[in-house]
Coordinates of C-alpha atoms in Angstrom, one line a residue:
Chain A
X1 CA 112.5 -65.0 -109.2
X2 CA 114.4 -64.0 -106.1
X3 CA 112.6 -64.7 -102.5
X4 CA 113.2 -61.3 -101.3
X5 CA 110.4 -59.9 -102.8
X6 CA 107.2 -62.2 -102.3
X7 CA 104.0 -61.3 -104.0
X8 CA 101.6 -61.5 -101.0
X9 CA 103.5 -58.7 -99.1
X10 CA 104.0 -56.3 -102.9
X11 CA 101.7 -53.2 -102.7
X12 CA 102.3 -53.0 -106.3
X13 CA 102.7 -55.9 -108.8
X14 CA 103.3 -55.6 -112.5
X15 CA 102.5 -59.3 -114.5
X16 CA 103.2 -60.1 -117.8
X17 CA 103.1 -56.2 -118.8
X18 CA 104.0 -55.8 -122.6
X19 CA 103.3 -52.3 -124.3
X20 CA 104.2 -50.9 -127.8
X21 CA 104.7 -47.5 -128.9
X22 CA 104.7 -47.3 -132.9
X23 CA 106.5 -50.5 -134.1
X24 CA 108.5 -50.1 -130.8
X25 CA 108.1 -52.8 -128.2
X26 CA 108.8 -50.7 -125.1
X27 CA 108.5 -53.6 -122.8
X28 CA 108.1 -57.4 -123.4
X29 CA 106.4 -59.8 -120.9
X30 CA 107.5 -58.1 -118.2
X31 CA 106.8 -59.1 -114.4
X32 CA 107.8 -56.5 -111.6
X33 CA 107.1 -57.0 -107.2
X34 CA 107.4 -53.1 -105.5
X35 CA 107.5 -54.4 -101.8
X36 CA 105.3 -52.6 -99.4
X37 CA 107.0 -50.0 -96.9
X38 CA 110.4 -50.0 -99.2
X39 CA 112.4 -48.2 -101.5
X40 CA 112.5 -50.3 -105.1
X41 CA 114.1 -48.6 -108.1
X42 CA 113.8 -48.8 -111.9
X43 CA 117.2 -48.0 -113.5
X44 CA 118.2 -48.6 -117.0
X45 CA 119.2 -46.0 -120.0
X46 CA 117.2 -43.2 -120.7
X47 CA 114.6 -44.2 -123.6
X48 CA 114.0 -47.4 -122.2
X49 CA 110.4 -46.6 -121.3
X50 CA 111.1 -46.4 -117.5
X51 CA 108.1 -43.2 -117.5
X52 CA 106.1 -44.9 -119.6
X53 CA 106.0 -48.0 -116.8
X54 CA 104.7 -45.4 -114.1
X55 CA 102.4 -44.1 -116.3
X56 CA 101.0 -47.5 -117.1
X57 CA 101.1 -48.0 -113.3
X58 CA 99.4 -44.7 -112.8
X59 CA 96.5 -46.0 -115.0
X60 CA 97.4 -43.0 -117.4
X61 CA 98.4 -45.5 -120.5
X62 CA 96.9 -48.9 -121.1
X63 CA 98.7 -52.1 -121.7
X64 CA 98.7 -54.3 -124.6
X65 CA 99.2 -57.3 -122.5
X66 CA 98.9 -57.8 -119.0
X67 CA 97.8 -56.7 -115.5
X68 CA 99.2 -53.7 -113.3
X69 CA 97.0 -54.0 -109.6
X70 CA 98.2 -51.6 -106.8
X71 CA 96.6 -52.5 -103.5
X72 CA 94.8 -55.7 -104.7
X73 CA 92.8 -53.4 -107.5
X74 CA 93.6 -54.0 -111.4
X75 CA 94.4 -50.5 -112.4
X76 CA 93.2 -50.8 -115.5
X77 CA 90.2 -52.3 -115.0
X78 CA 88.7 -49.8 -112.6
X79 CA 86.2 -47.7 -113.0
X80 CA 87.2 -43.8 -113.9
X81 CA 85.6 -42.4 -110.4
X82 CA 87.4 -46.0 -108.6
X83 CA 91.0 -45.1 -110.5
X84 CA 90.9 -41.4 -109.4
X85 CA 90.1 -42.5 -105.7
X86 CA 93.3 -45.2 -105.7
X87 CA 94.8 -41.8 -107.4
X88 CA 94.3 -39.9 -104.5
X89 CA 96.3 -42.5 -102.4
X90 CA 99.1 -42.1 -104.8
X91 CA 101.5 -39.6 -105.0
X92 CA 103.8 -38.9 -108.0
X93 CA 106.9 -36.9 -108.4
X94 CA 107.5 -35.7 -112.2
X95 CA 110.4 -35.2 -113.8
X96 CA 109.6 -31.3 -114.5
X97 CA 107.8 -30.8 -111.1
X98 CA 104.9 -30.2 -112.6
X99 CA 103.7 -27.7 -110.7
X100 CA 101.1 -25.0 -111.6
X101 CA 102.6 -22.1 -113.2
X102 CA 99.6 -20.0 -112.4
X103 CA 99.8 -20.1 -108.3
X104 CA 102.4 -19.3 -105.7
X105 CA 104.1 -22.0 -104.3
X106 CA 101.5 -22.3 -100.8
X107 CA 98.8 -22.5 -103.1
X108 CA 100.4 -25.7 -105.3
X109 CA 100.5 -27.4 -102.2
X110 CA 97.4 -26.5 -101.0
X111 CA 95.9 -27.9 -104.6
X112 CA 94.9 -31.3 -103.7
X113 CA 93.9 -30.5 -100.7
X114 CA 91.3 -27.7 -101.5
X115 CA 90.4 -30.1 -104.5
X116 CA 89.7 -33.1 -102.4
X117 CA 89.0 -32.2 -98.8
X118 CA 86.4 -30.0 -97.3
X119 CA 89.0 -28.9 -94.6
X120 CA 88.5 -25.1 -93.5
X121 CA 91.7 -22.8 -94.7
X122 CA 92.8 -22.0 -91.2
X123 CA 93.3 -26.2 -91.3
X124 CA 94.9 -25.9 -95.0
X125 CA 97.4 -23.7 -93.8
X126 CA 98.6 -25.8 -91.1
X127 CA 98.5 -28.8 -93.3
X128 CA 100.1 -26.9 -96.0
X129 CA 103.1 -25.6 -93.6
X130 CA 104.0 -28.9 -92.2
X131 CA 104.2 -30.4 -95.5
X132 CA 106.6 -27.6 -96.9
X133 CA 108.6 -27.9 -93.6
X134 CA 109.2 -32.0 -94.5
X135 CA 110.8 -30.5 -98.0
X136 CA 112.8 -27.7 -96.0
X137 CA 110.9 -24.6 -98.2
X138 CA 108.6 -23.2 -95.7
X139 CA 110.1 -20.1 -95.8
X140 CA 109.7 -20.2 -100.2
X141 CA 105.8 -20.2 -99.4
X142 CA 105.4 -17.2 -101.6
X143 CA 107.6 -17.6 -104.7
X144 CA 105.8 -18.5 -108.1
X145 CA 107.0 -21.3 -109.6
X146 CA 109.3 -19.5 -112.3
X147 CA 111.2 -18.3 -109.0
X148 CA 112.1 -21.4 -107.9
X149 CA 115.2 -23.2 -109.0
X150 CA 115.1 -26.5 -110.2
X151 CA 115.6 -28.5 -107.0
X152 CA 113.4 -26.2 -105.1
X153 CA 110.6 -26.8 -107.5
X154 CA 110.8 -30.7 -107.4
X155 CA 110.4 -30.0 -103.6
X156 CA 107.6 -28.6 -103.8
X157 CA 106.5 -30.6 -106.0
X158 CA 107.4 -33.5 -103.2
X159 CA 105.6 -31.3 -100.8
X160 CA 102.7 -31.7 -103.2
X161 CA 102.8 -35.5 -103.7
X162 CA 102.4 -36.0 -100.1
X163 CA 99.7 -33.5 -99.6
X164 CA 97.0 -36.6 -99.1
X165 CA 99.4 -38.5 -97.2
X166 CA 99.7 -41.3 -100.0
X167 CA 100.3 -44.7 -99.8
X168 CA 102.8 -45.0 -102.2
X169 CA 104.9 -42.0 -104.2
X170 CA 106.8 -42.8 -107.4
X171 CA 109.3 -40.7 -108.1
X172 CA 110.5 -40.1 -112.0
X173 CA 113.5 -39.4 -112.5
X174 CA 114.1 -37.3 -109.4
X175 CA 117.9 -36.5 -109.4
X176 CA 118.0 -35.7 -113.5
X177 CA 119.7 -32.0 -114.0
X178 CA 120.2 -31.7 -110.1
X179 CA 123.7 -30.0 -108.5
X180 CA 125.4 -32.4 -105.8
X181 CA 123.6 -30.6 -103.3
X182 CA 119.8 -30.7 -104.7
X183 CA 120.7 -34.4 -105.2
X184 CA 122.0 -35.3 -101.5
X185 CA 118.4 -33.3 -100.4
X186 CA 116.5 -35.5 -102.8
X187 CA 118.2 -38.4 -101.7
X188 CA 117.8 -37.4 -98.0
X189 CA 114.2 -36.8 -98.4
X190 CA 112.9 -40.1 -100.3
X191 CA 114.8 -42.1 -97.5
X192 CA 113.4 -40.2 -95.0
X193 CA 109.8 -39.9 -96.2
X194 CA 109.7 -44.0 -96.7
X195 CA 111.0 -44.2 -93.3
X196 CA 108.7 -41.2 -91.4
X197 CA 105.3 -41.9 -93.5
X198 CA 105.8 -45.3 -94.2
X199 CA 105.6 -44.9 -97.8
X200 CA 106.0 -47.7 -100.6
X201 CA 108.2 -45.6 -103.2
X202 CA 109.4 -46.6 -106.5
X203 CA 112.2 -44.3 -108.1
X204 CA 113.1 -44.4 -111.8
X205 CA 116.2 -43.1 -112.0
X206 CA 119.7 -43.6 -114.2
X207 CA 122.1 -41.9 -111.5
X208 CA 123.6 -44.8 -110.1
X209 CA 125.1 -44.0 -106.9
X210 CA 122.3 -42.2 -105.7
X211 CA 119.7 -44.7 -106.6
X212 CA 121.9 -47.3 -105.3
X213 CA 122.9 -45.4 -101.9
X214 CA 118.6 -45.8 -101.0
X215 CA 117.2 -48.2 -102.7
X216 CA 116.1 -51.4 -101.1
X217 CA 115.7 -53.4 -104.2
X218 CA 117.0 -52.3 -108.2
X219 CA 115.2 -53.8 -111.3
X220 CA 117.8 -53.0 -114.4
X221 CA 116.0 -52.5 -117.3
X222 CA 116.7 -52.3 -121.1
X223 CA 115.2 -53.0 -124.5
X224 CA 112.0 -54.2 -122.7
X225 CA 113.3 -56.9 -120.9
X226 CA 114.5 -56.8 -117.1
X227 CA 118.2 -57.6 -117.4
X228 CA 119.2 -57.8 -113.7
X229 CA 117.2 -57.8 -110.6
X230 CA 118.0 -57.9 -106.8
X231 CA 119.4 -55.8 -103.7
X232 CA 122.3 -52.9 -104.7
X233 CA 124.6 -55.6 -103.5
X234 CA 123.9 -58.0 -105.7
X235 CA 123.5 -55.7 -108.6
X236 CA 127.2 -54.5 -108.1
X237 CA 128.3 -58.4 -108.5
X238 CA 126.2 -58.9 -111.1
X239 CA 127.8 -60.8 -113.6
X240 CA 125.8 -59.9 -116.5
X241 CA 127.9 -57.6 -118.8
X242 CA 124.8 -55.4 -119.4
X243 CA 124.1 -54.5 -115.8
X244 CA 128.4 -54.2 -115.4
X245 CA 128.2 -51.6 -118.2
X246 CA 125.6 -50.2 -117.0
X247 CA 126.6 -49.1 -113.5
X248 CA 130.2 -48.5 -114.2
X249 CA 129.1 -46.7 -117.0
X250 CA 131.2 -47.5 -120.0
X251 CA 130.8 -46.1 -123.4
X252 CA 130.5 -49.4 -124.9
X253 CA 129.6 -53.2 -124.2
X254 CA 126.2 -55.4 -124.6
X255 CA 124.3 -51.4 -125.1
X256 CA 127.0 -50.1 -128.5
X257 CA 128.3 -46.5 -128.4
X258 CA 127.3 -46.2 -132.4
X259 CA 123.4 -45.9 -133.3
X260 CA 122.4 -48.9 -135.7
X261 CA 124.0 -47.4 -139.0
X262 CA 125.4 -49.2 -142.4
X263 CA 128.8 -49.6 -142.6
X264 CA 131.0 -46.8 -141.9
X265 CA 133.4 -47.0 -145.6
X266 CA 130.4 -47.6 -147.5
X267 CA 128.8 -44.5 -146.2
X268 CA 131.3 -42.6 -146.4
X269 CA 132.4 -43.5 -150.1
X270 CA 128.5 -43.7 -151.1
X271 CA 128.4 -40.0 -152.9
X272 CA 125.8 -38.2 -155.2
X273 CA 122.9 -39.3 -152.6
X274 CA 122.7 -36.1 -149.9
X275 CA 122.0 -38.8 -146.6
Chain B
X1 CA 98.1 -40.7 -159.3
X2 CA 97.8 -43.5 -156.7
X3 CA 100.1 -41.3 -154.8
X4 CA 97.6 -38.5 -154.5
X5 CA 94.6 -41.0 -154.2
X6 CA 96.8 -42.3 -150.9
X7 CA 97.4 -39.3 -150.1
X8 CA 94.0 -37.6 -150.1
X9 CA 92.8 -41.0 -148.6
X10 CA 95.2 -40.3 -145.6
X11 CA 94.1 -36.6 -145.3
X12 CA 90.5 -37.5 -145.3
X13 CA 91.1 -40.3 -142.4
X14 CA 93.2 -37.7 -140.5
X15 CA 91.1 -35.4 -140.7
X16 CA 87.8 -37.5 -139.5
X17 CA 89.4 -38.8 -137.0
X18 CA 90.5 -35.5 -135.6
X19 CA 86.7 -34.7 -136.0
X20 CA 85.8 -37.3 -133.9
X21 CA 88.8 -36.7 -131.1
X22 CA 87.0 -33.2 -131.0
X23 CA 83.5 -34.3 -130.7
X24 CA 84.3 -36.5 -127.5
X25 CA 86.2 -33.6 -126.2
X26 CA 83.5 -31.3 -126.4
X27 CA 81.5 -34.4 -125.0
X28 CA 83.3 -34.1 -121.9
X29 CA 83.5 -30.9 -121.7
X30 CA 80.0 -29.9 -121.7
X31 CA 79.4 -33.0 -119.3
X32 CA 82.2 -31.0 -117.1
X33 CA 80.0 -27.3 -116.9
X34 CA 77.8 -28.5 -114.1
X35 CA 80.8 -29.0 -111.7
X36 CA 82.3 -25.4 -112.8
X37 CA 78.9 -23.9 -111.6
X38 CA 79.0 -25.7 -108.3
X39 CA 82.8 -23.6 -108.4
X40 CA 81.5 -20.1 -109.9
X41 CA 85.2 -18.5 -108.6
X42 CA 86.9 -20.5 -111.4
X43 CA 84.4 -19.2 -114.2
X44 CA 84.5 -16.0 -112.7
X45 CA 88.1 -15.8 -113.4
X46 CA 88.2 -16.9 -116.5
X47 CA 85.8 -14.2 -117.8
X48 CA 87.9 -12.2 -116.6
X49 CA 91.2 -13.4 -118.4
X50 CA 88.8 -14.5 -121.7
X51 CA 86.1 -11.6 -121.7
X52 CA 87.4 -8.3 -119.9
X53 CA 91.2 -8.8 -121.1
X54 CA 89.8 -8.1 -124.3
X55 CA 87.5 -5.6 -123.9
X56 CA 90.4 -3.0 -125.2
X57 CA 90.8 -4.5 -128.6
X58 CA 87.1 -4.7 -129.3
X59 CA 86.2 -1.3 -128.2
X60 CA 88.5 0.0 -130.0
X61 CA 87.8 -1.9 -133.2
X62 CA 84.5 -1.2 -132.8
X63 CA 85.2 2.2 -132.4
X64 CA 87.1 2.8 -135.9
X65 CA 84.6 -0.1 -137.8
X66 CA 81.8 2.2 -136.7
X67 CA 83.6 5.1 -138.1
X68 CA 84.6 4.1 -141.5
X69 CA 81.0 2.7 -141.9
X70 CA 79.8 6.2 -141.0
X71 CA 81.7 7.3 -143.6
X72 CA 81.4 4.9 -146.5
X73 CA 77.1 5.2 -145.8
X74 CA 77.0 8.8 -145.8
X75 CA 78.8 9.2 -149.0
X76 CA 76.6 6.5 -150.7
X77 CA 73.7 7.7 -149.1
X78 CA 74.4 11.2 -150.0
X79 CA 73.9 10.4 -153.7
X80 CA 70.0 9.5 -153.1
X81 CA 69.5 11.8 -150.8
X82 CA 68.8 9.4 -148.1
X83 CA 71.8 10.4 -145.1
X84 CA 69.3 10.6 -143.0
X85 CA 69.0 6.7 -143.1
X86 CA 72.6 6.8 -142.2
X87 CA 71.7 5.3 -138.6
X88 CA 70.0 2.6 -140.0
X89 CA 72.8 1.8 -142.3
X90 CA 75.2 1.9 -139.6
X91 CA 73.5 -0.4 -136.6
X92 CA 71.8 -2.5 -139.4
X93 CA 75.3 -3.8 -140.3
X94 CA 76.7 -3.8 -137.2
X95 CA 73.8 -6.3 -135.0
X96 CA 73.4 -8.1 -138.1
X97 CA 76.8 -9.0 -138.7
X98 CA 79.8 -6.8 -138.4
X99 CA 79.3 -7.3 -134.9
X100 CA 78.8 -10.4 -134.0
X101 CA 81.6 -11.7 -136.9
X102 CA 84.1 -9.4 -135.9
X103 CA 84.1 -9.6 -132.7
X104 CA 84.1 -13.0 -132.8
X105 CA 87.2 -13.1 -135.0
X106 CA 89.0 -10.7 -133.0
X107 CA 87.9 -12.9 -129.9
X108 CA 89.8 -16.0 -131.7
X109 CA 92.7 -14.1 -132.6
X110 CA 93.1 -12.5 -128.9
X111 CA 91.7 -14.9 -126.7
X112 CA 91.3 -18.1 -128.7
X113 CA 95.3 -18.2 -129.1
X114 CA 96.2 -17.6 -125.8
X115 CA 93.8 -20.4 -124.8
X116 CA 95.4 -22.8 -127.3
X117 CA 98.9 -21.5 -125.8
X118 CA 98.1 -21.7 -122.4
X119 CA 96.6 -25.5 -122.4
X120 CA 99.0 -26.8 -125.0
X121 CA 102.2 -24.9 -122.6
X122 CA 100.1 -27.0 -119.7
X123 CA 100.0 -30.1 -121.4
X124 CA 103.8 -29.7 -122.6
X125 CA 104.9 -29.3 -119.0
X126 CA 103.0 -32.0 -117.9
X127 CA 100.6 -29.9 -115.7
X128 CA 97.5 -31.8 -117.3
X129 CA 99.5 -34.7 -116.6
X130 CA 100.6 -33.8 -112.7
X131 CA 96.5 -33.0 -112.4
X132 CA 95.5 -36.6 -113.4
X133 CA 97.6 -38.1 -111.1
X134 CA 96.3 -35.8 -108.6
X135 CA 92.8 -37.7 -109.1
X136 CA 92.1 -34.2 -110.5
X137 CA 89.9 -34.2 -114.0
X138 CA 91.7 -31.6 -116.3
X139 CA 88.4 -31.2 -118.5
X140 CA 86.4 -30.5 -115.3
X141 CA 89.3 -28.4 -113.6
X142 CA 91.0 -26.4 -116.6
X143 CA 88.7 -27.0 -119.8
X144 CA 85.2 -26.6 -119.0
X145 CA 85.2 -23.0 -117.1
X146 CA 87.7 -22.1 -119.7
X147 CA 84.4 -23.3 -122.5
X148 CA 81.9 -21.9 -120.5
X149 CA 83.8 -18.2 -120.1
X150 CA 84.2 -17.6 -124.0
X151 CA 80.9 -19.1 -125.0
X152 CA 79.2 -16.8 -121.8
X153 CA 82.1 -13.6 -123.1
X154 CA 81.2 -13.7 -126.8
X155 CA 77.8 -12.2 -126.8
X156 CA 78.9 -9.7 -124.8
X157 CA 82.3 -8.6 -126.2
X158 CA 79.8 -8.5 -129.7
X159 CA 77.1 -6.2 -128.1
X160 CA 79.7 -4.2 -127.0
X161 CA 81.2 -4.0 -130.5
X162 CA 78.0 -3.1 -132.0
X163 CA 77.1 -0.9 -129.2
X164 CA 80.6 1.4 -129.6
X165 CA 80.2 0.8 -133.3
X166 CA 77.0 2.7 -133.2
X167 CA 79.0 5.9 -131.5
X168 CA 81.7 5.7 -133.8
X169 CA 79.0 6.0 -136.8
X170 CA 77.1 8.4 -135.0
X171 CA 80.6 11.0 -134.4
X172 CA 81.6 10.5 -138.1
X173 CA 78.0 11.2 -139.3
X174 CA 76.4 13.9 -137.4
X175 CA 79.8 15.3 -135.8
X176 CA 81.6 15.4 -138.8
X177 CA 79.4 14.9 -142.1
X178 CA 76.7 16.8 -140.6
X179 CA 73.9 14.2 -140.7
X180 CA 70.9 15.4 -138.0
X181 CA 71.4 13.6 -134.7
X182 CA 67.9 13.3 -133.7
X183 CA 67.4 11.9 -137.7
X184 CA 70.0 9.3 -136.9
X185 CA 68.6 7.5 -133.5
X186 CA 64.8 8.3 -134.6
X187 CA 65.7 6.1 -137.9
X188 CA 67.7 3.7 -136.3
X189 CA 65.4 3.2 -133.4
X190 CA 61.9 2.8 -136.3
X191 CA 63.6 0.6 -138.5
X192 CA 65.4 -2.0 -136.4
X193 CA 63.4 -5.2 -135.4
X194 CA 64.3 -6.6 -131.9
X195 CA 63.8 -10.0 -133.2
X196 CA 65.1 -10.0 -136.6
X197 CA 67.7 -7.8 -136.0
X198 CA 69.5 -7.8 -132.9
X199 CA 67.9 -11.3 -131.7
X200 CA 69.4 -13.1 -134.4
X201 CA 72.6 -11.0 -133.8
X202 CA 73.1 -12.7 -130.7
X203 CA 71.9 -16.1 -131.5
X204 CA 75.0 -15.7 -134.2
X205 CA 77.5 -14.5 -131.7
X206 CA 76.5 -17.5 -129.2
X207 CA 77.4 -19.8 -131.8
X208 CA 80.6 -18.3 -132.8
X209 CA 81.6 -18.1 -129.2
X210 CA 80.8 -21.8 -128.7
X211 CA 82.9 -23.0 -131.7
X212 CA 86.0 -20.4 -131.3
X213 CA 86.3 -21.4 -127.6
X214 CA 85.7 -25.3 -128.8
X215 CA 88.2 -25.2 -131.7
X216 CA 90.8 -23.2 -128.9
X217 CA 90.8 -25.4 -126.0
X218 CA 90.8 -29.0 -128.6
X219 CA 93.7 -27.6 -130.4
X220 CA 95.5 -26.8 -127.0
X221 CA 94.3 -30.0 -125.8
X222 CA 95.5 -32.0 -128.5
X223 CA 98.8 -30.2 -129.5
X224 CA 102.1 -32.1 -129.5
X225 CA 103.7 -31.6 -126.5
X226 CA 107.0 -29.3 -127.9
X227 CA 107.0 -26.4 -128.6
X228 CA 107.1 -26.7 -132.3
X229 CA 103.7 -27.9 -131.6
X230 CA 102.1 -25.4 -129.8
X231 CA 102.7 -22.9 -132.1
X232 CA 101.2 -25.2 -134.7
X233 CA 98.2 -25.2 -132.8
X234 CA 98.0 -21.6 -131.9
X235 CA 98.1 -20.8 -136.0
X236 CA 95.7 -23.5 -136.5
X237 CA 93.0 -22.2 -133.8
X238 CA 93.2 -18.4 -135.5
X239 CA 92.9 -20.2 -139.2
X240 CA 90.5 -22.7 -138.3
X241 CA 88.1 -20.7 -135.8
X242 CA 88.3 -17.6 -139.0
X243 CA 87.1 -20.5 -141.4
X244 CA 84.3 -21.9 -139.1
X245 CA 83.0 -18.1 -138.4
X246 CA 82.8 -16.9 -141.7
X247 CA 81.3 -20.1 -143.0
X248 CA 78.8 -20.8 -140.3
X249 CA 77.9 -16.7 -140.7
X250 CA 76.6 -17.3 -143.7
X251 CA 74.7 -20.7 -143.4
X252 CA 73.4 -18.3 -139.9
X253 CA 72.5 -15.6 -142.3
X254 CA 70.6 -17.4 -144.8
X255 CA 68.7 -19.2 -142.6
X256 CA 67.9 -16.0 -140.6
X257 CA 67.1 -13.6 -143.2
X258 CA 66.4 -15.9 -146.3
X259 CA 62.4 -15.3 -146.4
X260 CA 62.7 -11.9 -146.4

């Protein structure tokens, strides 16, 4: 393993993780180091399971095999009331936002805080206001959620996840379905954020460039096993065909264009059967 | 043959273990009602969504059940003699059961689906999700004032069914048939038992609001995540909570009025 990341200074480590979904090994024996205070991303294809490992970090999904321990605690072997107070000191960024369709976009925000703190509204609203200023949508304070566009509402959704000034945020998929612009803002903001608060983030993500433009440290993931590991530097020398495919994104190499399929004359000279 | 015996084998296991999904659901949720009374603004509005939202359809149906049972008693009435009983007829069947099983289906068709398509629409865009990660219980937050505001709405939506019923009877009978007025309350109010009648009434409609607002909030709970199967679920709360109803009416009814 590379000395970079050293497991005594990780906020997050993931040991000998294997999970199945089905018959589908979704990751095998799989050991991952999330540094404390930097950016460390996840990439790999989509399908590779790279929600599924925050989840599993999360404490949302269980492992077959084992441990996950964020902060020194063994996620899944907390108690419910223990896991929902390390919860509270983690923040989490969904792919859809997530956000409540049945409240404005102030009250989202204000969610967690109302939930978990006995603060007085006047309070709330300051709280509420400095957050949404971070994301840039102070002024969107009173849009509903089907108002906002689809950057907006993973802003908000940002603004949100920061709320309880976290620990640590994990971000899925954040730049997915994004215009240049939404994406340079995201990417802006989760450098910014680790740098301001402090954070510990980890971003799944398959856009390259901007994962690579932030992150400290990229684990390259597919069929379950990590297939390249290191800074965005050494990732872009990586000799390993797999992680060359994969980050100059050609349509075929170690991951094939074609599905698994039988061969293509025989199936197509196989008639009377209707598949 | 072994096919079907698989198959009926798979059903059954399916099916019980659905049962038992639903059982520790309704575990937590009940374990989740004391925290929504420490919070009485999030029952409060889902009364409102659940109970008053559908005070339209039931008054309404009420309104023309009451009628047409006005009409069918006075003309079989008539033939004895007897429309003077006409009230009794009436309120009989509608605090006995027309009421309370009605309503209770109506509640399921209007409120029950949009429970099941709200929660399953939450799960599918993660909402539940986003809330666990908030350290926020779903059950606690969404699901139990949700339980508590159709199982506290039923009773009410049914007396209210009964109660408009009873107009509706009495403006077909004495405004229209010509049945005395003072005959009609007199009756109804001489014959009816508190206890037998309209006791066990509500004692039926509280358990059809528990299990139509159980069956809704499981099958939004434990719908597939698409939209395919929300829809599934939605069709499955109206045909499931009709089924549970009408079968638990009558084990309610005999039990209720089987010495008689």
């Amino acid at each position: 393993m590379d000395n970079s990341v050293s497991p005594q200074n990780s906020l997050v480590s993931v040991k000998n993780l294997s999970f199945s979904r089905g018959n589908k090994k979704i990751f095998d024996d799989i050991s991952l180091e999330f540094e404390r205070g930097k950016i460390t991303a996840i990439m790999g294809p989509s399908g590779t399971g790279k929600t599924t490992l925050l989840k599993l970090i999360g404490g949302q999904l269980f492992p077959e095999q084992g441990t996950v321990s964020v902060d020194g605690n063994n996620v899944h072997r907390l108690r419910r009331s223990e896991l929902y107070n390390l919860r509270k000191r983690m923040g989490m960024l969904f792919q859809s936002g997530a956000l409540l369709t049945d409240m404005n976009v102030f009250d989202n925000v204000a969610f967690p805080l109302r939930e978990h703190t006995h603060l007085p509204e006047s309070m709330i609203r300051t709280l509420v206001l400095m957050k949404l200023q971070a994301v840039g949508l102070r002024g969107a304070r009173n849009l509903m959620p089907n108002e906002l566009s689809g950057g907006m509402a993973r802003r908000i959704a940002l603004a949100r996840a920061i709320a309880l000034d976290p620990m640590m945020i994990m971000y899925d998929e954040p730049f997915t379905g994004q215009d240049p612009i939404s994406k340079g803002a995201l990417v802006h903001l989760i450098k910014s954020l680790n740098t301001i608060l402090g954070l510990t983030s980890i971003v799944v993500s398959h856009d390259v460039q901007e994962t690579a433009a932030i992150a400290d440290y990229i684990y390259v993931i597919s069929e379950g096993k990590i297939v390249g590991q290191g800074s965005p530097k050494e990732i872009e020398q990586s000799e390993s065909d797999w992680v060359q495919q994969f980050m100059t994104g050609a349509a075929d190499g170690p991951a094939h264009f074609h599905y698994p399929a039988k061969d293509y004359i025989d199936d197509l000279l196989s008639t009377g059967k209707r598949y | 043959m072994i096919e079907f015996l698989q198959h009926l084998g798979k059903n059954t296991r399916t099916g019980f273990t659905k049962l038992g999904r639903g059982s520790f659901f309704l575990l937590q949720t009940l374990s989740g009602i004391l925290s929504v009374l420490a919070r009485p603004r999030l029952l409060f509005n889902q009364m409102y969504s659940v109970g008053v939202l559908s005070f339209l359809i039931i008054t309404i149906s009420g309104l023309f059940v009451g009628m047409v049972l006005g009409l069918q008693g006075y003309y079989i009435l008539s033939d004895f003699g007897a429309e003077e009983t006409l009230g009794v007829m009436v309120a009989a069947s509608l605090v006995r059961e027309l009421g309370p099983v009605v309503a209770a289906l109506l509640f399921a068709g209007r409120a029950g689906s949009a429970l099941t398509a709200e929660i399953g629409l939450m799960k599918a865009t993660e909402q539940l999700s986003g809330m666990e990660m908030m350290a926020v219980d779903p059950i606690k937050r969404i699901i139990s004032p949700r339980f508590l505001a159709g199982f506290l709405s039923m009773p009410l939506l049914a007396a209210l069914f009964s109660a408009v019923g009873i107009i509706g009877g009495q403006m077909v009978g004495s405004g229209l048939l010509g049945v005395d007025e003072g005959a009609y309350w007199s009756q109804m109010q001489a014959k009816l038992d508190f206890q037998d009648d309209i006791i066990n009434g509500v004692i039926k409609s509280i358990v059809f609001g528990f299990v139509a607002s159980w069956i809704a909030l499981f099958e939004g709970y434990d719908a597939i995540p698409t939209s395919e199967g929300v829809s599934r679920a939605t069709t499955r709360t109206v045909v499931n909570s009709a089924f549970s109803i009408l079968g638990l009416d009558f084990i309610l009814t005999a039990l209720m009025f089987g010495d008689n």
